[in-house]
Short mmCIF file of C-alpha atoms in Angstrom, two decimals:
data_model
loop_
_atom_site.label_atom_id
_atom_site.label_comp_id
_atom_site.label_asym_id
_atom_site.label_seq_id
_atom_site.Cartn_x
_atom_site.Cartn_y
_atom_site.Cartn_z
CA MET Q 1 36.72 12.73 -7.42
CA TYR Q 2 37.58 10.95 -4.13
CA ASN Q 3 41.50 10.32 -3.22
CA GLN Q 4 42.76 6.72 -2.82
CA LEU Q 5 44.28 5.32 0.49
CA THR Q 6 47.99 6.31 0.12
CA PRO Q 7 50.35 4.03 2.76
CA GLU Q 8 50.75 7.37 4.74
CA ILE Q 9 47.04 7.73 5.10
CA ILE Q 10 46.86 4.10 6.58
CA GLU Q 11 50.19 4.50 8.64
CA GLU Q 12 48.58 7.77 9.95
CA ILE Q 13 45.09 6.02 10.92
CA LYS Q 14 46.76 3.27 12.63
CA LYS Q 15 48.79 5.80 14.87
CA VAL Q 16 44.80 6.73 16.00
CA SER Q 17 43.46 3.30 16.15
CA ASN Q 18 44.35 -0.14 17.02
CA ASN Q 19 41.33 -1.65 15.42
CA VAL Q 20 42.33 -1.25 11.01
CA PHE Q 21 41.77 -3.83 8.94
CA MET Q 22 43.09 -4.04 5.66
CA GLY Q 23 42.73 -6.83 2.53
CA GLU Q 24 41.73 -10.21 3.91
CA GLU Q 25 41.23 -9.28 6.76
CA ILE Q 26 38.49 -6.83 5.81
CA ASN Q 27 35.09 -8.72 6.97
CA PRO Q 28 33.60 -10.11 3.68
CA ASP Q 29 29.92 -8.46 5.09
CA TYR Q 30 31.30 -5.19 5.32
CA ALA Q 31 30.33 -5.33 1.21
CA LYS Q 32 26.85 -5.51 1.45
CA ASP Q 33 23.81 -4.99 4.14
CA GLU Q 34 20.65 -7.50 4.67
CA MET Q 35 19.63 -6.40 0.80
CA PRO Q 36 22.45 -7.04 -1.47
CA ILE Q 37 20.36 -7.08 -4.42
CA TYR Q 38 21.68 -3.55 -3.71
CA GLY Q 39 25.48 -4.34 -4.86
CA THR Q 40 27.98 -5.35 -2.85
CA HIS Q 41 31.68 -3.24 -2.61
CA MET Q 42 34.11 -3.72 -0.41
CA PRO Q 43 36.05 -0.92 1.66
CA ASP Q 44 39.64 -0.47 0.89
CA LEU Q 45 40.51 -0.63 4.58
CA ALA Q 46 38.05 -0.73 8.07
CA VAL Q 47 38.34 0.56 11.21
CA GLN Q 48 36.53 -1.15 14.54
CA PRO Q 49 36.74 2.21 16.79
CA ARG Q 50 36.57 1.74 20.71
CA SER Q 51 35.78 5.32 21.56
CA THR Q 52 33.70 8.78 20.09
CA GLU Q 53 37.72 10.07 20.24
CA GLU Q 54 38.65 7.11 18.34
CA VAL Q 55 36.01 7.72 15.78
CA ALA Q 56 36.43 11.41 15.26
CA ALA Q 57 40.48 11.07 15.20
CA VAL Q 58 40.15 8.62 11.65
CA MET Q 59 37.32 10.88 10.51
CA LYS Q 60 40.02 13.56 10.92
CA ILE Q 61 42.41 11.91 8.79
CA CYS Q 62 39.90 11.06 6.42
CA TYR Q 63 38.23 14.94 5.74
CA GLU Q 64 41.74 16.11 5.32
CA ASN Q 65 43.04 14.00 2.47
CA ASN Q 66 39.07 13.73 0.95
CA ILE Q 67 38.87 9.60 1.59
CA PRO Q 68 35.31 8.57 2.01
CA VAL Q 69 33.74 7.46 4.81
CA THR Q 70 31.23 4.70 5.34
CA PRO Q 71 29.38 4.57 8.91
CA ARG Q 72 28.08 0.83 9.94
CA GLY Q 73 26.58 -0.89 12.98
CA ALA Q 74 25.21 -4.78 12.90
CA GLY Q 75 24.89 -4.33 8.84
CA THR Q 76 21.24 -4.86 8.69
CA GLY Q 77 19.70 -1.99 6.53
CA LEU Q 78 18.05 -2.82 4.23
CA ALA Q 79 18.48 -0.14 1.85
CA GLY Q 80 22.03 -0.11 0.97
CA GLY Q 81 22.35 2.27 3.56
CA ALA Q 82 25.74 0.46 5.11
CA VAL Q 83 27.39 -0.31 1.86
CA PRO Q 84 31.06 1.22 0.68
CA LEU Q 85 29.74 2.39 -2.56
CA TYR Q 86 33.39 4.31 -3.86
CA GLY Q 87 35.92 2.28 -1.18
CA GLY Q 88 37.53 4.24 1.21
CA VAL Q 89 37.18 3.45 5.05
CA LEU Q 90 34.71 1.87 6.74
CA ILE Q 91 33.92 2.78 10.86
CA ASP Q 92 32.44 -0.03 11.90
CA ILE Q 93 30.70 1.08 15.34
CA SER Q 94 29.56 -2.29 16.65
CA LYS Q 95 32.29 -2.33 19.12
CA MET Q 96 31.15 0.51 20.90
CA ASN Q 97 28.56 -1.29 22.50
CA LYS Q 98 28.74 -0.03 26.65
CA ILE Q 99 25.61 0.74 28.15
CA LYS Q 100 26.80 3.56 30.75
CA SER Q 101 24.50 4.90 32.98
CA TYR Q 102 20.69 4.81 34.16
CA ASP Q 103 19.06 8.08 35.03
CA MET Q 104 15.91 6.57 36.97
CA GLU Q 105 15.20 10.38 38.17
CA ASN Q 106 14.70 11.92 34.76
CA PHE Q 107 13.72 8.61 32.85
CA VAL Q 108 17.09 7.93 30.67
CA VAL Q 109 19.23 5.70 30.28
CA GLU Q 110 23.47 6.45 28.20
CA ILE Q 111 24.87 4.01 25.95
CA GLU Q 112 27.10 4.06 23.36
CA ALA Q 113 25.04 3.35 19.77
CA GLY Q 114 26.75 0.04 19.16
CA VAL Q 115 25.00 -1.43 22.00
CA LEU Q 116 22.06 -3.90 20.01
CA LEU Q 117 18.17 -3.15 20.05
CA ASN Q 118 18.73 -6.78 22.01
CA ASP Q 119 20.31 -5.65 24.96
CA LEU Q 120 19.05 -2.33 25.82
CA ALA Q 121 15.49 -4.09 25.83
CA GLU Q 122 16.69 -6.90 27.61
CA ASP Q 123 18.77 -4.78 30.22
CA CYS Q 124 15.84 -2.21 30.89
CA GLN Q 125 13.44 -4.73 31.69
CA SER Q 126 15.88 -6.20 34.05
CA LYS Q 127 15.00 -2.91 36.16
CA GLY Q 128 11.38 -2.64 35.53
CA MET Q 129 11.50 -0.18 32.55
CA LEU Q 130 10.80 -0.17 28.94
CA TYR Q 131 12.68 1.22 25.70
CA PRO Q 132 9.47 0.97 23.97
CA PRO Q 133 11.03 1.47 20.12
CA ASP Q 134 10.41 -2.65 18.91
CA PRO Q 135 11.99 -2.67 14.80
CA GLY Q 136 11.72 -6.11 13.92
CA GLU Q 137 15.35 -6.74 13.93
CA LYS Q 138 15.95 -7.17 17.54
CA PHE Q 139 20.52 -7.71 16.79
CA ALA Q 140 20.67 -4.09 14.99
CA CYS Q 141 22.58 -1.80 17.00
CA VAL Q 142 20.49 1.29 18.59
CA GLY Q 143 22.74 4.03 16.60
CA GLY Q 144 21.94 2.39 13.26
CA ASN Q 145 18.02 2.35 14.52
CA VAL Q 146 17.91 6.33 15.19
CA ALA Q 147 20.33 7.10 11.90
CA THR Q 148 17.25 5.13 9.94
CA ASN Q 149 14.25 6.68 12.51
CA ALA Q 150 13.01 2.86 12.94
CA GLY Q 151 9.83 2.61 14.05
CA GLY Q 152 8.72 -1.17 14.75
CA MET Q 153 6.11 -3.39 16.61
CA ARG Q 154 5.29 -0.72 19.38
CA ALA Q 155 5.01 2.48 16.83
CA VAL Q 156 1.23 2.69 17.29
CA LYS Q 157 1.08 4.04 20.42
CA TYR Q 158 4.66 4.69 21.71
CA GLY Q 159 6.20 6.21 18.35
CA ALA Q 160 9.15 5.93 16.44
CA THR Q 161 12.96 5.73 17.85
CA ARG Q 162 12.96 9.18 17.40
CA ASP Q 163 10.10 10.17 20.01
CA TYR Q 164 12.60 8.26 22.79
CA VAL Q 165 16.55 10.66 21.53
CA ARG Q 166 16.99 13.19 23.87
CA ALA Q 167 20.42 13.56 23.48
CA MET Q 168 23.01 11.99 21.17
CA THR Q 169 26.73 12.61 20.76
CA VAL Q 170 28.08 12.88 17.22
CA VAL Q 171 31.67 13.17 15.03
CA LEU Q 172 31.11 15.48 12.00
CA PRO Q 173 32.40 14.66 8.63
CA THR Q 174 35.20 17.01 9.22
CA GLY Q 175 36.46 15.23 12.85
CA GLU Q 176 34.77 17.45 15.45
CA ILE Q 177 32.73 16.35 17.79
CA THR Q 178 29.54 17.64 18.83
CA HIS Q 179 26.58 16.72 21.85
CA LEU Q 180 22.96 17.64 20.36
CA GLY Q 181 20.35 17.71 22.75
CA ALA Q 182 20.19 17.59 26.47
CA THR Q 183 18.36 15.57 29.30
CA VAL Q 184 15.22 17.22 28.55
CA SER Q 185 11.62 16.58 27.75
CA LYS Q 186 10.94 19.98 25.56
CA THR Q 187 12.96 22.58 23.69
CA SER Q 188 12.47 25.89 21.47
CA SER Q 189 16.17 26.13 21.26
CA GLY Q 190 17.14 26.98 18.02
CA TYR Q 191 16.51 24.52 14.88
CA SER Q 192 16.58 20.89 16.19
CA LEU Q 193 19.88 19.54 14.88
CA LEU Q 194 19.45 16.66 16.83
CA ASN Q 195 16.23 15.61 14.98
CA LEU Q 196 17.90 16.65 11.34
CA MET Q 197 20.71 13.67 12.52
CA ILE Q 198 18.30 11.52 13.31
CA GLY Q 199 17.27 10.00 10.39
CA SER Q 200 19.94 11.06 7.87
CA GLU Q 201 21.24 7.58 7.27
CA GLY Q 202 25.12 8.94 8.38
CA THR Q 203 25.16 11.01 5.84
CA LEU Q 204 25.26 13.91 8.40
CA GLY Q 205 27.69 12.76 11.03
CA ILE Q 206 28.77 9.33 13.21
CA ILE Q 207 26.37 8.61 16.45
CA THR Q 208 28.53 7.47 18.79
CA GLU Q 209 26.84 7.90 22.17
CA LEU Q 210 23.01 8.18 22.91
CA THR Q 211 20.78 9.66 25.92
CA LEU Q 212 17.40 7.93 25.30
CA LYS Q 213 13.93 8.80 27.04
CA ILE Q 214 12.48 5.38 29.18
CA ILE Q 215 9.46 4.24 30.63
CA PRO Q 216 8.04 2.51 33.42
CA ALA Q 217 7.59 -1.33 31.97
CA PRO Q 218 3.69 -1.72 31.79
CA LYS Q 219 2.61 -4.45 34.55
CA ALA Q 220 0.19 -6.76 32.08
CA VAL Q 221 0.88 -7.38 28.46
CA ALA Q 222 -1.05 -10.18 26.32
CA SER Q 223 -1.59 -10.54 22.21
CA LEU Q 224 -4.70 -11.62 20.36
CA ILE Q 225 -4.14 -13.71 17.32
CA ILE Q 226 -7.08 -12.69 14.93
CA PRO Q 227 -8.15 -14.83 12.33
CA TYR Q 228 -9.88 -13.55 9.01
CA GLU Q 229 -11.36 -14.55 5.73
CA ASP Q 230 -9.98 -12.22 3.90
CA LEU Q 231 -6.98 -8.94 4.39
CA GLU Q 232 -9.30 -6.07 3.40
CA THR Q 233 -12.03 -7.23 6.28
CA ALA Q 234 -8.66 -8.04 8.70
CA LEU Q 235 -7.20 -4.03 8.00
CA ALA Q 236 -10.94 -2.38 8.00
CA THR Q 237 -11.06 -3.44 11.97
CA VAL Q 238 -8.07 -1.39 12.67
CA PRO Q 239 -9.39 2.05 12.95
CA LYS Q 240 -11.91 0.59 14.91
CA PHE Q 241 -9.35 0.24 17.67
CA LYS Q 242 -8.58 3.47 18.31
CA MET Q 243 -11.95 5.03 18.07
CA ALA Q 244 -12.94 2.43 20.65
CA HIS Q 245 -10.21 4.25 23.02
CA MET Q 246 -8.14 1.07 23.42
CA ASN Q 247 -5.02 1.76 22.23
CA PRO Q 248 -2.97 -1.08 21.46
CA GLN Q 249 1.10 -1.74 22.10
CA ALA Q 250 0.90 -3.19 18.20
CA ILE Q 251 -1.66 -4.28 15.77
CA GLU Q 252 -0.07 -5.71 12.73
CA PHE Q 253 -1.41 -7.64 9.73
CA MET Q 254 0.06 -10.59 7.63
CA GLU Q 255 -1.41 -12.54 4.85
CA ARG Q 256 -1.67 -16.29 4.80
CA GLU Q 257 1.03 -17.22 2.53
CA ILE Q 258 3.65 -15.38 4.40
CA VAL Q 259 2.35 -16.93 8.15
CA LEU Q 260 3.00 -20.50 6.66
CA ALA Q 261 6.72 -19.40 5.14
CA SER Q 262 7.74 -17.94 8.93
CA GLU Q 263 5.75 -21.01 10.70
CA ARG Q 264 8.28 -23.64 8.35
CA TYR Q 265 11.24 -21.49 8.83
CA VAL Q 266 10.32 -21.23 12.90
CA GLY Q 267 9.17 -25.05 12.90
CA LYS Q 268 6.15 -24.07 15.18
CA SER Q 269 2.71 -23.48 13.69
CA VAL Q 270 0.91 -20.99 15.81
CA PHE Q 271 -1.80 -19.41 13.72
CA PRO Q 272 -4.75 -21.90 12.75
CA GLN Q 273 -5.22 -22.37 9.08
CA GLU Q 274 -9.06 -23.12 9.19
CA MET Q 275 -11.30 -22.06 11.53
CA ASP Q 276 -15.47 -23.45 11.11
CA GLY Q 277 -14.68 -24.79 7.98
CA ILE Q 278 -13.44 -21.07 6.51
CA GLN Q 279 -9.99 -21.20 5.05
CA ILE Q 280 -7.78 -18.13 7.04
CA GLY Q 281 -6.81 -15.61 4.24
CA ALA Q 282 -5.59 -13.00 6.83
CA TYR Q 283 -5.10 -12.54 10.32
CA LEU Q 284 -4.23 -9.21 13.04
CA LEU Q 285 -1.79 -9.33 15.63
CA VAL Q 286 -3.03 -7.48 18.33
CA THR Q 287 -0.72 -6.61 21.51
CA LEU Q 288 -2.38 -5.19 24.70
CA ASP Q 289 -0.60 -3.01 27.73
CA GLY Q 290 -1.71 -2.12 31.24
CA ASN Q 291 -1.02 -1.09 34.31
CA SER Q 292 -2.89 -4.44 36.00
CA GLU Q 293 -3.95 -7.78 34.78
CA ASP Q 294 -8.08 -7.41 35.19
CA GLU Q 295 -7.44 -3.79 33.47
CA VAL Q 296 -5.86 -5.96 30.47
CA ASP Q 297 -8.43 -8.80 30.47
CA ALA Q 298 -11.40 -5.83 30.13
CA LEU Q 299 -9.08 -4.67 27.28
CA ILE Q 300 -9.63 -8.49 25.81
CA GLU Q 301 -12.76 -9.03 26.11
CA GLN Q 302 -13.75 -5.40 24.84
CA ALA Q 303 -11.43 -6.40 21.78
CA ALA Q 304 -12.77 -9.94 21.36
CA GLU Q 305 -16.54 -7.97 21.24
CA LEU Q 306 -15.04 -5.04 19.04
CA VAL Q 307 -13.59 -7.96 16.13
CA LEU Q 308 -16.10 -10.16 16.06
CA GLU Q 309 -18.68 -7.74 15.42
CA ALA Q 310 -16.51 -6.45 12.30
CA GLY Q 311 -16.31 -9.97 10.96
CA ALA Q 312 -13.19 -11.94 12.51
CA ILE Q 313 -13.52 -15.74 13.21
CA ASP Q 314 -12.59 -16.52 16.13
CA VAL Q 315 -10.02 -14.16 18.18
CA LEU Q 316 -7.01 -16.74 20.76
CA VAL Q 317 -5.57 -15.29 23.38
CA ALA Q 318 -1.66 -15.59 24.13
CA ASP Q 319 -1.59 -14.45 27.84
CA THR Q 320 1.58 -16.05 28.82
CA SER Q 321 5.42 -15.23 28.07
CA ALA Q 322 5.85 -18.56 26.01
CA LYS Q 323 2.27 -17.91 24.11
CA MET Q 324 3.39 -14.53 23.05
CA LYS Q 325 6.95 -15.46 21.90
CA ASP Q 326 5.84 -18.29 20.05
CA ALA Q 327 3.01 -16.02 18.20
CA TRP Q 328 5.68 -12.66 17.99
CA ALA Q 329 8.60 -15.58 16.90
CA ALA Q 330 6.42 -16.10 13.70
CA ARG Q 331 5.97 -12.41 13.31
CA SER Q 332 9.44 -11.43 13.82
CA SER Q 333 11.00 -14.38 11.31
CA PHE Q 334 8.85 -13.10 8.41
CA LEU Q 335 12.16 -11.20 6.38
CA GLU Q 336 14.19 -14.61 7.40
CA ALA Q 337 11.50 -17.46 6.28
CA ILE Q 338 11.41 -15.29 2.86
CA MET Q 339 15.27 -15.35 2.80
CA GLU Q 340 14.81 -18.42 2.87
CA GLU Q 341 12.68 -19.38 0.39
CA THR Q 342 13.63 -17.00 -2.19
CA LYS Q 343 16.32 -16.57 -4.29
CA LEU Q 344 16.01 -13.04 -5.69
CA LEU Q 345 14.78 -10.53 -3.28
CA ASP Q 346 13.95 -6.82 -2.99
CA GLU Q 347 11.42 -4.49 -0.75
CA CYS Q 348 9.61 -1.89 -0.04
CA ASP Q 349 8.44 0.02 3.55
CA VAL Q 350 6.01 2.73 1.90
CA VAL Q 351 3.89 3.92 4.33
CA VAL Q 352 -0.04 4.82 3.63
CA PRO Q 353 -2.74 6.58 5.51
CA VAL Q 354 -4.12 4.02 7.26
CA ASN Q 355 -7.37 4.59 6.17
CA LYS Q 356 -5.69 3.47 2.38
CA ILE Q 357 -3.81 0.30 3.37
CA ALA Q 358 -6.52 -2.54 2.12
CA GLU Q 359 -7.12 -0.38 -1.02
CA TYR Q 360 -3.15 -0.33 -1.81
CA LEU Q 361 -2.37 -3.64 -1.11
CA THR Q 362 -4.86 -4.26 -3.62
CA PHE Q 363 -3.34 -2.36 -6.53
CA VAL Q 364 0.00 -3.58 -4.93
CA ASN Q 365 -1.30 -7.36 -6.22
CA LYS Q 366 -2.40 -6.73 -9.12
CA THR Q 367 0.82 -4.50 -9.98
CA GLY Q 368 3.07 -7.24 -8.86
CA GLU Q 369 0.69 -9.75 -11.52
CA GLU Q 370 1.27 -7.39 -13.97
CA CYS Q 371 4.96 -7.50 -12.94
CA GLY Q 372 5.49 -10.96 -13.38
CA LEU Q 373 6.76 -11.34 -9.97
CA VAL Q 374 5.36 -13.34 -6.47
CA ILE Q 375 4.52 -10.10 -4.19
CA LYS Q 376 4.38 -11.21 0.20
CA SER Q 377 3.04 -8.79 2.25
CA PHE Q 378 3.14 -7.37 6.37
CA GLY Q 379 3.28 -4.48 8.43
CA HIS Q 380 2.27 -2.47 10.49
CA ALA Q 381 -1.31 -1.73 9.96
CA GLY Q 382 -2.05 1.08 12.89
CA ASP Q 383 0.51 3.36 11.46
CA GLY Q 384 0.10 2.16 7.56
CA ASN Q 385 3.71 0.65 7.24
CA LEU Q 386 3.69 -1.77 5.07
CA HIS Q 387 6.83 -4.31 3.70
CA ILE Q 388 6.49 -5.17 0.46
CA TYR Q 389 8.74 -7.94 -0.71
CA GLN Q 390 9.49 -8.70 -4.46
CA CYS Q 391 10.06 -12.54 -4.83
CA SER Q 392 11.46 -15.01 -7.78
CA ASN Q 393 13.58 -18.38 -7.53
CA ASP Q 394 12.95 -18.66 -11.92
CA LEU Q 395 14.21 -15.37 -13.17
CA GLU Q 396 17.67 -14.27 -14.34
CA GLU Q 397 18.77 -11.32 -11.62
CA GLU Q 398 19.05 -8.51 -14.54
CA GLU Q 399 15.59 -9.51 -15.29
CA PHE Q 400 14.38 -9.25 -11.68
CA LYS Q 401 15.88 -5.69 -11.67
CA LYS Q 402 14.18 -4.97 -14.36
CA ARG Q 403 10.64 -6.02 -13.28
CA VAL Q 404 11.47 -4.69 -10.38
CA ASP Q 405 11.96 -1.17 -11.27
CA LYS Q 406 8.75 -0.95 -12.76
CA PHE Q 407 6.83 -1.96 -9.93
CA PHE Q 408 8.45 0.29 -7.94
CA ASP Q 409 8.04 3.15 -10.50
CA ILE Q 410 4.23 2.15 -10.62
CA ILE Q 411 3.70 1.64 -6.66
CA TYR Q 412 5.52 4.42 -5.33
CA LYS Q 413 3.62 6.45 -7.33
CA GLU Q 414 0.32 5.60 -6.41
CA ALA Q 415 1.24 5.66 -2.77
CA THR Q 416 1.90 9.47 -3.17
CA ASN Q 417 -1.13 9.55 -4.36
CA CYS Q 418 -2.81 8.39 -1.55
CA GLY Q 419 -1.10 10.57 0.64
CA GLY Q 420 1.92 8.21 1.51
CA LEU Q 421 5.68 8.03 1.52
CA VAL Q 422 8.76 5.78 0.40
CA SER Q 423 9.50 5.10 3.63
CA GLY Q 424 7.99 4.61 6.62
CA GLU Q 425 11.22 3.49 9.27
CA HIS Q 426 13.65 1.04 6.81
CA GLY Q 427 15.49 4.46 5.17
CA ILE Q 428 16.46 5.50 1.78
CA GLY Q 429 20.11 4.46 0.87
CA SER Q 430 21.58 4.22 -1.89
CA GLY Q 431 18.45 2.10 -3.54
CA LYS Q 432 15.68 3.98 -3.04
CA VAL Q 433 16.99 7.34 -4.17
CA LYS Q 434 14.88 7.62 -7.21
CA TYR Q 435 11.65 7.21 -6.01
CA LEU Q 436 12.51 9.51 -3.48
CA VAL Q 437 12.84 11.77 -5.83
CA ASP Q 438 9.38 10.64 -8.32
CA SER Q 439 8.17 11.08 -4.50
CA VAL Q 440 9.35 14.74 -2.64
CA GLY Q 441 10.67 16.55 -5.79
CA GLU Q 442 13.20 18.68 -7.32
CA THR Q 443 13.17 21.11 -5.06
CA ASN Q 444 13.43 19.55 -1.29
CA MET Q 445 15.57 16.83 -2.84
CA ALA Q 446 17.99 20.12 -3.77
CA ILE Q 447 17.08 21.34 0.11
CA MET Q 448 18.43 18.44 1.75
CA GLU Q 449 21.76 18.42 -0.56
CA GLY Q 450 22.10 22.00 0.80
CA ILE Q 451 21.86 20.18 3.96
CA LYS Q 452 24.60 17.56 3.64
CA ARG Q 453 27.02 20.11 2.46
CA VAL Q 454 26.25 22.37 5.48
CA PHE Q 455 27.31 19.70 7.48
CA ASP Q 456 29.98 17.86 5.04
CA PRO Q 457 31.62 19.95 2.63
CA LYS Q 458 33.75 17.75 0.87
CA MET Q 459 30.73 14.97 0.65
CA ILE Q 460 32.87 12.26 1.62
CA LEU Q 461 30.49 10.87 4.72
CA ASN Q 462 28.25 7.89 2.92
CA PRO Q 463 28.17 9.30 -0.89
CA GLY Q 464 25.82 8.46 -2.62
CA LYS Q 465 23.42 8.35 -0.47
CA VAL Q 466 19.45 9.38 0.84
CA CYS Q 467 19.24 12.34 -1.45
CA TYR Q 468 23.75 13.24 -3.03
CA ARG Q 469 23.31 11.35 -6.44
CA LEU Q 470 26.41 10.96 -7.51
#
């Protein structure tokens, strides 16, 4: 189906790029992402371009010679999206990492796609601005966030990555360079090719530059650690925040076991384990922001009254940067903590309606027991995006995969029945294609594949991902 790289093609690529790697020079991390259960496949050649024009030149050679190409950022994905399933050429855009300019009158920043989320967040903060998208992996490339439409903790108030992309530069599979969108806040100018590219996981084009919306940073921020006896009571509180017009920046839920694992990992205990003789079973971690300390203090009082009436055991206020850092360090380390203590691991980030979270998680935990898997869950209570990990330290990999497949078949079907979807922010990659088919149906899959064929007639860009089944 695809051609092999020949010495002649390699020489062509070397003429247009000074950053070419082959054989033992290739970084072994390029064979996988953060979830290696979906397989490891080395590329035949890797390129680290420094400009859009360099990406385009390499892509054009590969298109003309029918060579598969896999785009990659920091490799922090969790669905196999950056794994070069068919070898060929891997294009690593992580060295394209310049923050180019700010336009404070139009509230946008222009960056290269390889800029790390952490670097962009800190740079914006130094200018009194906020880039609201806040995915858990702070050292992912922003281009990768856009490619998966990453959500993160602040999505409940501010929206997902899609809501902050004004424009982008893209290299198409043919090697053509195109610009999508503009520095404007609305458009009715034909089909939204910009929004089609967002969330396409590198299957329609390679994003190289971005114009992103930013906002003035809130003047005051505080977080609340809210312990409950059980998860059901905790989750039942979540809709009450919005009904009370409080509009929290973030509402995260977590169960006892995953908090304990995270605190072991970070080496610091922040979340109480027992209060008033009651063992804590679950927590909400809520962040409130406002235009003044007085405004946030009033919100804290209102929130405390609300949650205590709803069954919370207590309310702990993290109102300094150090306290907030400690609270969120535990939350941000959940994945690393699970990986540290687990031999075999898989994950889904299913999204369901907010009022179905508790019912759905009860179903998930019961199904996990029936399938002989250890289940660890946490997620974004404010928007229904759940991170459900399947763990084992005892099973052989083949048996583990068999049980996980059965587990996924059941819980994704139930998510669809609840009005949910397969992924809220991590994407489909290669690992979740089967479950996407079952969820959206063959008609919608055919439409998506048709769109891919328009962008990529030879189907060489990130093959085997999202909608293209080989």
